[in-house]
CSV table of C-alpha atoms and ligand atoms in Angstrom, one decimal:
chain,number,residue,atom,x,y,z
S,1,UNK,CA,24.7,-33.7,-79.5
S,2,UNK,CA,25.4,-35.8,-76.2
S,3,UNK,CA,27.0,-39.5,-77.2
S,4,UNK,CA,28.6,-42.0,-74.8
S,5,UNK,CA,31.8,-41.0,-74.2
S,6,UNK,CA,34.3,-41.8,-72.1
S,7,UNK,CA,35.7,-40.6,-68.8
S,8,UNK,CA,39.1,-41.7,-68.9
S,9,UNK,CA,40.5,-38.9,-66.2
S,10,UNK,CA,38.3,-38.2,-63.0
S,11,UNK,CA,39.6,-36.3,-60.3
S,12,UNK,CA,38.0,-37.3,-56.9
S,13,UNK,CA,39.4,-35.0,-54.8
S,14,UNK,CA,41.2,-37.3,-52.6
S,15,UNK,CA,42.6,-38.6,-55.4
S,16,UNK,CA,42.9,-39.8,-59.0
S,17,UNK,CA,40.8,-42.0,-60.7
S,18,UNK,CA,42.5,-43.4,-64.0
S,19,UNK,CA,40.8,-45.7,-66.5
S,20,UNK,CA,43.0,-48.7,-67.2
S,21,UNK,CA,43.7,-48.9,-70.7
S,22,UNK,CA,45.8,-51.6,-71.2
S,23,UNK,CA,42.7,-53.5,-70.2
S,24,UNK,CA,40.9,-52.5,-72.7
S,25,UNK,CA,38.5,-53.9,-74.3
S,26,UNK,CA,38.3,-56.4,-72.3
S,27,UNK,CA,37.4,-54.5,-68.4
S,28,UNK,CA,36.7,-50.9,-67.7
S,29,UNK,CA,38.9,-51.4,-64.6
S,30,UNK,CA,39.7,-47.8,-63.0
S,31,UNK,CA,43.3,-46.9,-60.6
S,32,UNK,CA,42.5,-45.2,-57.9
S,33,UNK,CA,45.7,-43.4,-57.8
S,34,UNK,CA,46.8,-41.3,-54.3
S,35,UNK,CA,50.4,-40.5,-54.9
S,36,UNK,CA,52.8,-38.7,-57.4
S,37,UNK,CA,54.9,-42.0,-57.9
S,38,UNK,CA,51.7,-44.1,-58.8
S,39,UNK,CA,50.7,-41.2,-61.2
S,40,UNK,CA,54.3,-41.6,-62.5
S,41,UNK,CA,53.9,-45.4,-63.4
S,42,UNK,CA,50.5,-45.3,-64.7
S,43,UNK,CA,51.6,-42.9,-67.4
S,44,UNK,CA,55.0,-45.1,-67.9
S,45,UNK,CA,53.4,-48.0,-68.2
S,46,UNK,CA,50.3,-46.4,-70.6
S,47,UNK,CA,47.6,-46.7,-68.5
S,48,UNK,CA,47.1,-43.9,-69.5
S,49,UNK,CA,48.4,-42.7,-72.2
S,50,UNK,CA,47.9,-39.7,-75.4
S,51,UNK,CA,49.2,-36.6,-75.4
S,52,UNK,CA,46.7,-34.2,-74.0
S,53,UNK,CA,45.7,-37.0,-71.3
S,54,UNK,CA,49.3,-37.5,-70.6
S,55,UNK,CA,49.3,-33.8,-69.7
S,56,UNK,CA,46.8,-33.7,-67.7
S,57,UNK,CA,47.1,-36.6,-65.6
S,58,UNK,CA,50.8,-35.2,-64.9
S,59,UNK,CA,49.4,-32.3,-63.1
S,60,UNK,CA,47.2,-34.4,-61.5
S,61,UNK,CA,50.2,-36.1,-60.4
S,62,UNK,CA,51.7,-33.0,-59.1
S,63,UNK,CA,48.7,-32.0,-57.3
S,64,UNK,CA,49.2,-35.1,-55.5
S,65,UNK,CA,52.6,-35.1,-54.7
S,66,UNK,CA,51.6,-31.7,-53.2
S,67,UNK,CA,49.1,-33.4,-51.1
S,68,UNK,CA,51.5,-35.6,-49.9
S,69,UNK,CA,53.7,-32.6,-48.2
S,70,UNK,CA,52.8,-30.0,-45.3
S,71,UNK,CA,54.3,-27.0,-44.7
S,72,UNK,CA,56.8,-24.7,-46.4
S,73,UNK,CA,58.4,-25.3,-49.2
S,74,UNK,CA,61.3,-24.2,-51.9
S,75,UNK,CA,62.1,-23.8,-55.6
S,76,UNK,CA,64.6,-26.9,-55.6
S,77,UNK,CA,61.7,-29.2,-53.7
S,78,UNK,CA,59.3,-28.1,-56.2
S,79,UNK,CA,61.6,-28.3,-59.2
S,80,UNK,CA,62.5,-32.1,-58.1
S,81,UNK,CA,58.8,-33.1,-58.1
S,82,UNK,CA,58.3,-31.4,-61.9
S,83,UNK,CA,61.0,-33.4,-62.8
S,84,UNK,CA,60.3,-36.7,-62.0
S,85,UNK,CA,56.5,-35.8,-63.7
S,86,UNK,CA,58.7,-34.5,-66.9
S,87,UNK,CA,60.6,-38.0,-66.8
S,88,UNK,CA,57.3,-40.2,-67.2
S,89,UNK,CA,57.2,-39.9,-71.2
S,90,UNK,CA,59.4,-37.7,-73.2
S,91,UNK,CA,57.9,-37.6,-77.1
S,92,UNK,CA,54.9,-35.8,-76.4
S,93,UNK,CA,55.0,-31.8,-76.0
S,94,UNK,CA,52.0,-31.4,-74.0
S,95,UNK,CA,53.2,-32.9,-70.5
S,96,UNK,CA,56.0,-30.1,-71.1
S,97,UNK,CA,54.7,-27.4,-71.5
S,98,UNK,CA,51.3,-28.2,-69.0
S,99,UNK,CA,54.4,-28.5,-66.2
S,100,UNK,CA,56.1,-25.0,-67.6
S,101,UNK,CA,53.0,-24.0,-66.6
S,102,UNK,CA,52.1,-25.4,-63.1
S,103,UNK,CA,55.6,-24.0,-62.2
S,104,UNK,CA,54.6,-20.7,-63.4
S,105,UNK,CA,51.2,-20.5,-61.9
S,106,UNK,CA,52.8,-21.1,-58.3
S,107,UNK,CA,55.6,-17.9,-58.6
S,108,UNK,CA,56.0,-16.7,-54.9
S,109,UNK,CA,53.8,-19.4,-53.4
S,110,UNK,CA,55.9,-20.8,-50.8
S,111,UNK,CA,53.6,-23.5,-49.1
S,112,UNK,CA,52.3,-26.4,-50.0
S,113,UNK,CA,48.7,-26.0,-49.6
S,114,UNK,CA,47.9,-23.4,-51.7
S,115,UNK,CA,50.6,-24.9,-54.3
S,116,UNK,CA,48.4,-28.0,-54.5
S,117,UNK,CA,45.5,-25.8,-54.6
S,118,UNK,CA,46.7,-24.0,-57.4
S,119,UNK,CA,48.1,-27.0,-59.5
S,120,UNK,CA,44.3,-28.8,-58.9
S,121,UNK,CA,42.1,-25.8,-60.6
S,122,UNK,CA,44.8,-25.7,-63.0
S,123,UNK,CA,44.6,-29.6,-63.7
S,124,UNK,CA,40.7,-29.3,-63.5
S,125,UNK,CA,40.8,-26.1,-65.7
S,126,UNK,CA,42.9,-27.9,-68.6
S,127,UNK,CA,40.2,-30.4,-68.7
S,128,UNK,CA,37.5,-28.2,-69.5
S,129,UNK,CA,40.2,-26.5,-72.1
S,130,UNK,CA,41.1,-29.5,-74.0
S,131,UNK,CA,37.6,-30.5,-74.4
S,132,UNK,CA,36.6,-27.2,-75.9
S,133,UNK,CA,39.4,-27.2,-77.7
S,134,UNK,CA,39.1,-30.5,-79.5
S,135,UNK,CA,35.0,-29.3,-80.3
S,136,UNK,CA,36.3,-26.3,-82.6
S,137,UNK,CA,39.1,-28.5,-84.0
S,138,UNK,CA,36.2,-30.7,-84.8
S,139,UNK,CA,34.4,-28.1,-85.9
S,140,UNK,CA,37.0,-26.9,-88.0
S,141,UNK,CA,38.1,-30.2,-89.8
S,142,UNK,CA,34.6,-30.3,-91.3
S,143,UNK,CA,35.2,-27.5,-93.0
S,144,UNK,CA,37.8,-29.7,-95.1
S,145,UNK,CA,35.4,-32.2,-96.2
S,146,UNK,CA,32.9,-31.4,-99.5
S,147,UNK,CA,29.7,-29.7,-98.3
S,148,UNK,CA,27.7,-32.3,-100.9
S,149,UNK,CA,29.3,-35.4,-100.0
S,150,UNK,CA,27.3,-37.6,-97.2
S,151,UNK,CA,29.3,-40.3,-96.8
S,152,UNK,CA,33.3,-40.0,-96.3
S,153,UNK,CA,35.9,-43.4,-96.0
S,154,UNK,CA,38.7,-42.2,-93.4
S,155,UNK,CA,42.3,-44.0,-91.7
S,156,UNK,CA,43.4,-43.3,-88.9
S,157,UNK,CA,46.3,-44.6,-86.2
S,158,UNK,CA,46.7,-44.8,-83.2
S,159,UNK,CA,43.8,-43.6,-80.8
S,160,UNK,CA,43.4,-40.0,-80.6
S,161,UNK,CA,39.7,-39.8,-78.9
S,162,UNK,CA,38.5,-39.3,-75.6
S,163,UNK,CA,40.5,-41.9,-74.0
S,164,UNK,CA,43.7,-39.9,-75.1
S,165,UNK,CA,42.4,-36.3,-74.2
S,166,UNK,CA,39.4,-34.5,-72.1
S,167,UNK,CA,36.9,-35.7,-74.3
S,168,UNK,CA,35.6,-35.9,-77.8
S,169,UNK,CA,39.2,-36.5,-78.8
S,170,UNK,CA,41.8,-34.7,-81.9
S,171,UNK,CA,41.4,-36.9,-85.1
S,172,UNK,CA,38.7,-38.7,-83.9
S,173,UNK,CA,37.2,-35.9,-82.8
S,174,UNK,CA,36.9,-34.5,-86.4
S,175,UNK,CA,35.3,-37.9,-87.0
S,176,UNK,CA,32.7,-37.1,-84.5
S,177,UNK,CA,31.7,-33.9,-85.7
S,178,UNK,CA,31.3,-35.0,-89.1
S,179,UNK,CA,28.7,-37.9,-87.8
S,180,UNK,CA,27.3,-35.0,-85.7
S,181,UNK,CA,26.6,-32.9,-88.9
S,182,UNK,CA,24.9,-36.2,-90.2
S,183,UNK,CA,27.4,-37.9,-92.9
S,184,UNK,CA,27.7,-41.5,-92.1
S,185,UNK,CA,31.5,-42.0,-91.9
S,186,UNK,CA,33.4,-45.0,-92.3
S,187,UNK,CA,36.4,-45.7,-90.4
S,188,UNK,CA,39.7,-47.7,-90.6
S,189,UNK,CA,41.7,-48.1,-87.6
S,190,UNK,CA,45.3,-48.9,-88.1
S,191,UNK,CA,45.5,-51.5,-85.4
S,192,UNK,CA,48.8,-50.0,-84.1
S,193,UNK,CA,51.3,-52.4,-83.1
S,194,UNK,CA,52.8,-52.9,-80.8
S,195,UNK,CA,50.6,-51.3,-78.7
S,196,UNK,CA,47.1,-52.2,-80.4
S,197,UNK,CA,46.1,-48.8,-79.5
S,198,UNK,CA,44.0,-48.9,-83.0
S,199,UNK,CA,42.2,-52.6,-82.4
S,200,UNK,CA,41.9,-52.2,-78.8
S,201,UNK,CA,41.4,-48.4,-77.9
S,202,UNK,CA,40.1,-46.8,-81.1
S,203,UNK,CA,37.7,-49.6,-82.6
S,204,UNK,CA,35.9,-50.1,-78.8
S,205,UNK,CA,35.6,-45.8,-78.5
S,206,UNK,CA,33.9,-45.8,-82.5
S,207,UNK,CA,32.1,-48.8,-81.4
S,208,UNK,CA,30.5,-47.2,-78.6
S,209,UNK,CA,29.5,-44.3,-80.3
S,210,UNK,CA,28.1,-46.5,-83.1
S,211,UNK,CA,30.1,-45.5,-85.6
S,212,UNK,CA,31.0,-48.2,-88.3
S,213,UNK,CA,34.8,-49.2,-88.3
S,214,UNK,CA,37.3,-51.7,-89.4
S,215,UNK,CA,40.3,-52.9,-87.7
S,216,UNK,CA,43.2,-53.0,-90.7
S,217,UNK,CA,46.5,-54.4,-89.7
S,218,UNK,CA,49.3,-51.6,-90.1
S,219,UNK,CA,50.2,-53.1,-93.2
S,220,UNK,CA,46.8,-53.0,-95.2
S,221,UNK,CA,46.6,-49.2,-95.4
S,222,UNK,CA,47.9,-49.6,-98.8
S,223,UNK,CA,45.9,-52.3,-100.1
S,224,UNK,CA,43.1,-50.4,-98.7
S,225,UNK,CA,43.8,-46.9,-100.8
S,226,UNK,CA,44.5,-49.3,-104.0
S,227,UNK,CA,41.2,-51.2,-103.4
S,228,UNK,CA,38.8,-47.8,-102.2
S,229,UNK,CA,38.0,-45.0,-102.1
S,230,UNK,CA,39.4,-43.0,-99.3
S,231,UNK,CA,38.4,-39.3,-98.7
S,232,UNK,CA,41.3,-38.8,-95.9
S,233,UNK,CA,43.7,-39.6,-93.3
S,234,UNK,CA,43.2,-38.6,-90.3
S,235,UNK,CA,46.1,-38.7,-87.5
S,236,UNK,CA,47.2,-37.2,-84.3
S,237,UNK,CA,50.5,-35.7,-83.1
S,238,UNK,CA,52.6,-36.0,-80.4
S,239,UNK,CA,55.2,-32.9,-81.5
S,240,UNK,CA,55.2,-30.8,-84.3
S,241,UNK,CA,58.4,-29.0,-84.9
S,242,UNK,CA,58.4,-25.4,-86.4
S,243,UNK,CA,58.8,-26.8,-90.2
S,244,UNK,CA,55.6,-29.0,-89.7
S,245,UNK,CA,57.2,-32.4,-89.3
S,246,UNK,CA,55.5,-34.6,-86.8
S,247,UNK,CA,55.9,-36.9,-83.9
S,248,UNK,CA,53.2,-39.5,-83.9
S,249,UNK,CA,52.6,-43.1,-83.1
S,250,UNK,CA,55.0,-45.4,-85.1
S,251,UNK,CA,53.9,-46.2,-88.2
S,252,UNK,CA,52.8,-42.3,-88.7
S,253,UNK,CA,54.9,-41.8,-91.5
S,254,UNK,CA,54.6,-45.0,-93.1
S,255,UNK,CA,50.9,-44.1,-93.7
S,256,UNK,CA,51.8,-40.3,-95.2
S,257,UNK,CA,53.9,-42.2,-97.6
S,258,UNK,CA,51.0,-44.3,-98.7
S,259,UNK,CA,48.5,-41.7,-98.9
S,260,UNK,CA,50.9,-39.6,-100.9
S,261,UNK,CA,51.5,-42.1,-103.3
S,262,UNK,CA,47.3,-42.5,-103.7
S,263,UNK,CA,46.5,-38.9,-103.5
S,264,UNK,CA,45.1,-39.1,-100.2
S,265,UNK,CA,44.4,-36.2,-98.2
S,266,UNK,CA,46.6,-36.9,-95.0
S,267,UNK,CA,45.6,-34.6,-92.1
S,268,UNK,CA,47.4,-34.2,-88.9
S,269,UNK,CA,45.0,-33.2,-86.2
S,270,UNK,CA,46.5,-31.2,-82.7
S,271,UNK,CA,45.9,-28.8,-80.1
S,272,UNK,CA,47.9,-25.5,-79.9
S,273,UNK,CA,50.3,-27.3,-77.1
S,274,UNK,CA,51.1,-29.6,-79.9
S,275,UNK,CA,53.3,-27.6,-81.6
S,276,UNK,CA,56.7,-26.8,-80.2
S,277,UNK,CA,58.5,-24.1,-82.0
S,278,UNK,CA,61.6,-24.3,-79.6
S,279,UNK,CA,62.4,-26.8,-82.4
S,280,UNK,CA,63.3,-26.1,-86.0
S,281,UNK,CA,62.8,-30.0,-87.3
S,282,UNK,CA,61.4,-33.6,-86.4
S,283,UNK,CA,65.2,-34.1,-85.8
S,284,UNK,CA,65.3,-32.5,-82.3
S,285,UNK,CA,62.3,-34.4,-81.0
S,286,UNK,CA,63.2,-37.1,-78.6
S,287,UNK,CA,61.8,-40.2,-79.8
S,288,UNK,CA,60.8,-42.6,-76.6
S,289,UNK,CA,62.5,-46.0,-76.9
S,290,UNK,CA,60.4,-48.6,-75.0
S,291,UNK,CA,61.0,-52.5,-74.2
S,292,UNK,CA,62.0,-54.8,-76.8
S,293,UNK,CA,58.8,-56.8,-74.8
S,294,UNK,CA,56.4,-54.9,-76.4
S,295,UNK,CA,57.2,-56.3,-79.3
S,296,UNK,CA,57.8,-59.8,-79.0
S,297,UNK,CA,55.1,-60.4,-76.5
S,298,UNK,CA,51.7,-58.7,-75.7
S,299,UNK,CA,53.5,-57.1,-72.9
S,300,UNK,CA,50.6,-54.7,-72.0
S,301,UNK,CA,48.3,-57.4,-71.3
S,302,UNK,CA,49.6,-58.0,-67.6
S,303,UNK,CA,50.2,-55.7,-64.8
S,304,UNK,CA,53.5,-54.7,-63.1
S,305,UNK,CA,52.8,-57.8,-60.6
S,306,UNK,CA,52.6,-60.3,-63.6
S,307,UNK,CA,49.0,-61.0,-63.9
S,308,UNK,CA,47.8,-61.0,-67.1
S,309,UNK,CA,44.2,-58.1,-67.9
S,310,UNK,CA,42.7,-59.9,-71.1
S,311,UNK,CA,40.7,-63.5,-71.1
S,312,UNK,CA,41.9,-65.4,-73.5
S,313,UNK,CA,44.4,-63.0,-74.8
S,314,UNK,CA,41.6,-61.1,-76.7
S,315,UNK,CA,43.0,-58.0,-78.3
S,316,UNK,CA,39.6,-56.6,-80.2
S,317,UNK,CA,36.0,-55.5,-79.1
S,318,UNK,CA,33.4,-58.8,-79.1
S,319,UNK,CA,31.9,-58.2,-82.3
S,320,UNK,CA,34.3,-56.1,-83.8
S,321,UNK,CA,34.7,-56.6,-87.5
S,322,UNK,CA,38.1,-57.1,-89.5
S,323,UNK,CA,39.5,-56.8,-92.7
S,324,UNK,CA,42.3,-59.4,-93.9
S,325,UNK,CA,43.8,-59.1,-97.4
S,326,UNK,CA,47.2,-61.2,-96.8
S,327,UNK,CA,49.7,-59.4,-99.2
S,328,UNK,CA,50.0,-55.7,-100.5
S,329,UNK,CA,52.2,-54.2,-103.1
S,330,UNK,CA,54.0,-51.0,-101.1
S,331,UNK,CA,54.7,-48.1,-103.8
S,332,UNK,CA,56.6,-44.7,-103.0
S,333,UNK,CA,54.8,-38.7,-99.8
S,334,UNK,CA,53.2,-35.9,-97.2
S,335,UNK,CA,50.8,-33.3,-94.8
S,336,UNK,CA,48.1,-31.4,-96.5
S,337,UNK,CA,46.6,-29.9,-93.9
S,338,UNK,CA,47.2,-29.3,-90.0
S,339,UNK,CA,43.5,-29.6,-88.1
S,340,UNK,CA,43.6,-27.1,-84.9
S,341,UNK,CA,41.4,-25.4,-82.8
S,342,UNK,CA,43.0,-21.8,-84.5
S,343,UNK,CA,42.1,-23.1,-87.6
S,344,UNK,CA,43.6,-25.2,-91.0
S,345,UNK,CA,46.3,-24.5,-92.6
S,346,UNK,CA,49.4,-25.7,-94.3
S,347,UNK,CA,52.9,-26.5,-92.9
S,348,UNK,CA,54.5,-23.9,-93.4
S,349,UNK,CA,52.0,-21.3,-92.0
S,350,UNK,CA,53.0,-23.1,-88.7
S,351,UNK,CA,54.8,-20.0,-87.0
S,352,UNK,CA,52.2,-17.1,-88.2
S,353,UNK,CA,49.6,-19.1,-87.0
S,354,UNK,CA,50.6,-19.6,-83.6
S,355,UNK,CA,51.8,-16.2,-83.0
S,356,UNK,CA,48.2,-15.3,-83.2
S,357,UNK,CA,46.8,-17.7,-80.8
V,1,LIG,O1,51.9,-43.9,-77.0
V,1,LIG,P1,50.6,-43.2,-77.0
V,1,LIG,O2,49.4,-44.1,-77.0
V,1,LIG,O3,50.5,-42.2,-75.9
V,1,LIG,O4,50.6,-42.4,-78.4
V,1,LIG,C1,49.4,-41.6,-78.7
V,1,LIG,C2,49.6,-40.9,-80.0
V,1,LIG,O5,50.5,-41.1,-80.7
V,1,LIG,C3,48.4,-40.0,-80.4
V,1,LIG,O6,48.3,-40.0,-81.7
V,1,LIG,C4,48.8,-38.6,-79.9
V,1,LIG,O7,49.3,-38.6,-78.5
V,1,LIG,C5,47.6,-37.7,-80.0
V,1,LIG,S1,46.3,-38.1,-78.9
V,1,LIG,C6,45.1,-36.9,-79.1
C-alpha cells in the first residue's frame, strides 16, 4: 500500500540533499550538502539523525569526500577520511559497521574515482536495503499482535520512522504494517526531551500518514498504562549488546521499567546492523554526552549561525493533539521480544539468531 512518506535522504548526484529536522514541524527545509565536513556537521548537529539514516548519510559523506579528491590515493588517506565520518556520533552501531564496510568494498582500489564510485552504489544500495529490511520487520512484528483484535493502543519514543531510516521506519514501521493490514492503531509518542524527537518528528510522520496519535510528556507513560489499556511498547535501538541490553534514546529504560511493572509487552524493534556482538553487555556501549544546552534551552531550534528554525517557538504539528495529566505515581522491569527483519525472538536467542543471517 503506497502512503506519504518521507524522503529524508536524496542523493543528487552532485551532491546530498538532507531534510532538515531540527526544523521540523515547522519547514521542510532541505541541505544541499557538497562536502564530507558538511555531511559531518549535519549528522553532529541532528539534522539528520537515527541510526540507519545516520548510516547512510555517513557514506554519503564519504562518497563526497571522495569527490572532493583526484588522483591516487592510499590506505592512511582513506583511513583518515573513515575516521572523521566514525567521529560524527558514537552510540549508534550502524554508522560503524556501514564504514567497516565501505573500507572493505574498496580493497586494492587505489584511486579516487572508482573509490567514490564504489562507496556511492554502496550508499544507494543500503538505501534500497534498509527499506526492505524495515518492510519484513514490519511484517514480522504483526505476527506478535492477536489475529482477532482490530484495534491495538501502542507507546513509543523517540522517532524511529522514515525520517530515521530509508523509509517506512523500525518501530514505526511495525505500526505501519499493522494499519496496512487494517487495525486502526492508536499511538502515544513519548515527546522525547530534550530533543522533542517524539512531539516534533514522530507525531508530524503519524500525522501525515493519518494515523491517530498523542503527544505524552516523557513522564505520562505511567499514568497512561495505569489509566488504559496498552497492547505494547514499541521502541528502537541504537546498540544491542550480545546479552540483549539496549542503547536507545534516553528515557528508553525508564519506559521498560513502567511497562514491566503494568505487564506491558515492551518490544525493541532493529535491523540486523543493530546488534553488535563485539560486545558482551550495555556496559561497553559508549553513551554520546551532548551539550548541557540541549537541556536548558531549545537548543535545536536555531542553526549553527544563531538563527532561530521555529515561529513562535512551536515544538508540535498545528493541530496536533495532547494529553496532560499533571502528576503520576512511578512504581517498580524488561524486553519481551526483539522485532527484526530475521525474525522475533527473545534476548537471549540474540547470538543463534544472527549467526544465521
Ligand atoms: O539521537 P537520535 O534521534 O539519532 O536517536 C534515535 C533513536 O534513538 C532511535 O530510536 C534509533 O536510532 C533507531 S531509529 C530506527
Amino acid at each position: 500500500m503506497s502512503h506519504p512518506e518521507f524522503l529524508p535522504i536524496q542523493w543528487k548526484s552532485t551532491h546530498l540533499s538532507l531534510l532538515d529536522q531540527r526544523a521540523l514541524p515547522g519547514k521542510k527545509e532541505f541541505l544541499e550538502i557538497h562536502t564530507v565536513e558538511d555531511t559531518i556537521v549535519a549528522i553532529r548537529e541532528m539534522a539528520i539523525r537515527g541510526a540507519p539514516a545516520i548510516a547512510i548519510t555517513g557514506v554519503f559523506g564519504l562518497t563526497l569526500g571522495a569527490k572532493s579528491k583526484s588522483g591516487k590515493t592510499n590506505s592512511e588517506e582513506v583511513d583518515t577520511l573513515i575516521k572523521q565520518v566514525f567521529e560524527s556520533r558514537p552510540t549508534a552501531v550502524n554508522l560503524s559497521f556501514a564504514l567497516k564496510e565501505a573500507k572493505k568494498r574498496i580493497e586494492g582500489k587505489t584511486d579516487w574515482e572508482s573509490i567514490q564510485k564504489i562507496w556511492e552504489s554502496f550508499a544507494l544500495e543500503m538505501m534500497v536495503e534498509d527499506l526492505k529490511a524495515n518492510q519484513t520487520l514490519g511484517e514480522n512484528g504483526v505476527s506478535l499482535f492477536p489475529k482477532d483484535q482490530s484495534e491495538f493502543h501502542i507507546i513509543t519514543h523517540c522517532n524511529t520512522g522514515a525520517l530515521a531510516t530509508a523509509g517506512h521506519g523500525t518501530a514505526l514501521g511495525v505500526i505501519r504494517s499493522l494499519r496496512d493490514h487494517g487495525k486502526k492503531v492508536v499511538v502515544y509518542a513519548d515527546e522525547t526531551r530534550p530533543f522533542l524527537q517524539g512531539s516534533r518528528l514522530t507525531a508530524f510522520e503519524l500525522m501525515e500518514d493519518g494515523i491517530e496519535c498523542y503527544i505524552i510528556s516523557d513522564g505520562m507513560s505511567g499514568w497512561l498504562m495505569n489509566h488504559k489499556k496498552i497492547d505494547a511498547v514499541l521502541v528502537g535501538c541504537d546498540r544491542v549488546a550480545a546479552n540483549g541490553d539496549t542503547a536507545n534514546k534516553i528515557g528508553t529504560y525508564n519506559l521498560a521499567i513502567v511497562a514491566q511493572e503494568h505487564n506491558v509487552p515492551f518490544y525493541v524493534c532493529g535491523t540486523k546492523d543493530s546488534f553488535d556482538l563485539n560486545l558482551k553487555t550495555g556496559d561497553e556501549i559508549p553513551i554520546e554526552m551532548r551539550k548541557e544546552s540541549e537541556v536548558t534551552q531549545f537548543d535545536f531550534l536555531k542553526t549553527s549561525e544563531g538563527k532561530y528554525l521555529l515561529p513562535e517557538g512551536k515544538t508540535a504539528p498545528i493541530g496536533a493533539r495532547a494529553l496532560n495529566p499533571s502528576f503520576d505515581i512511578t512504581k517498580a522491569k524488561f524486553i519481551k521480544n526483539f522485532i527484526t527483519e530475521f525474525g522475533c525472538f527473545v534476548p537471549g536467542e540474540i547470538s543463534s539468531r544472527l549467526k544465521k543471517v
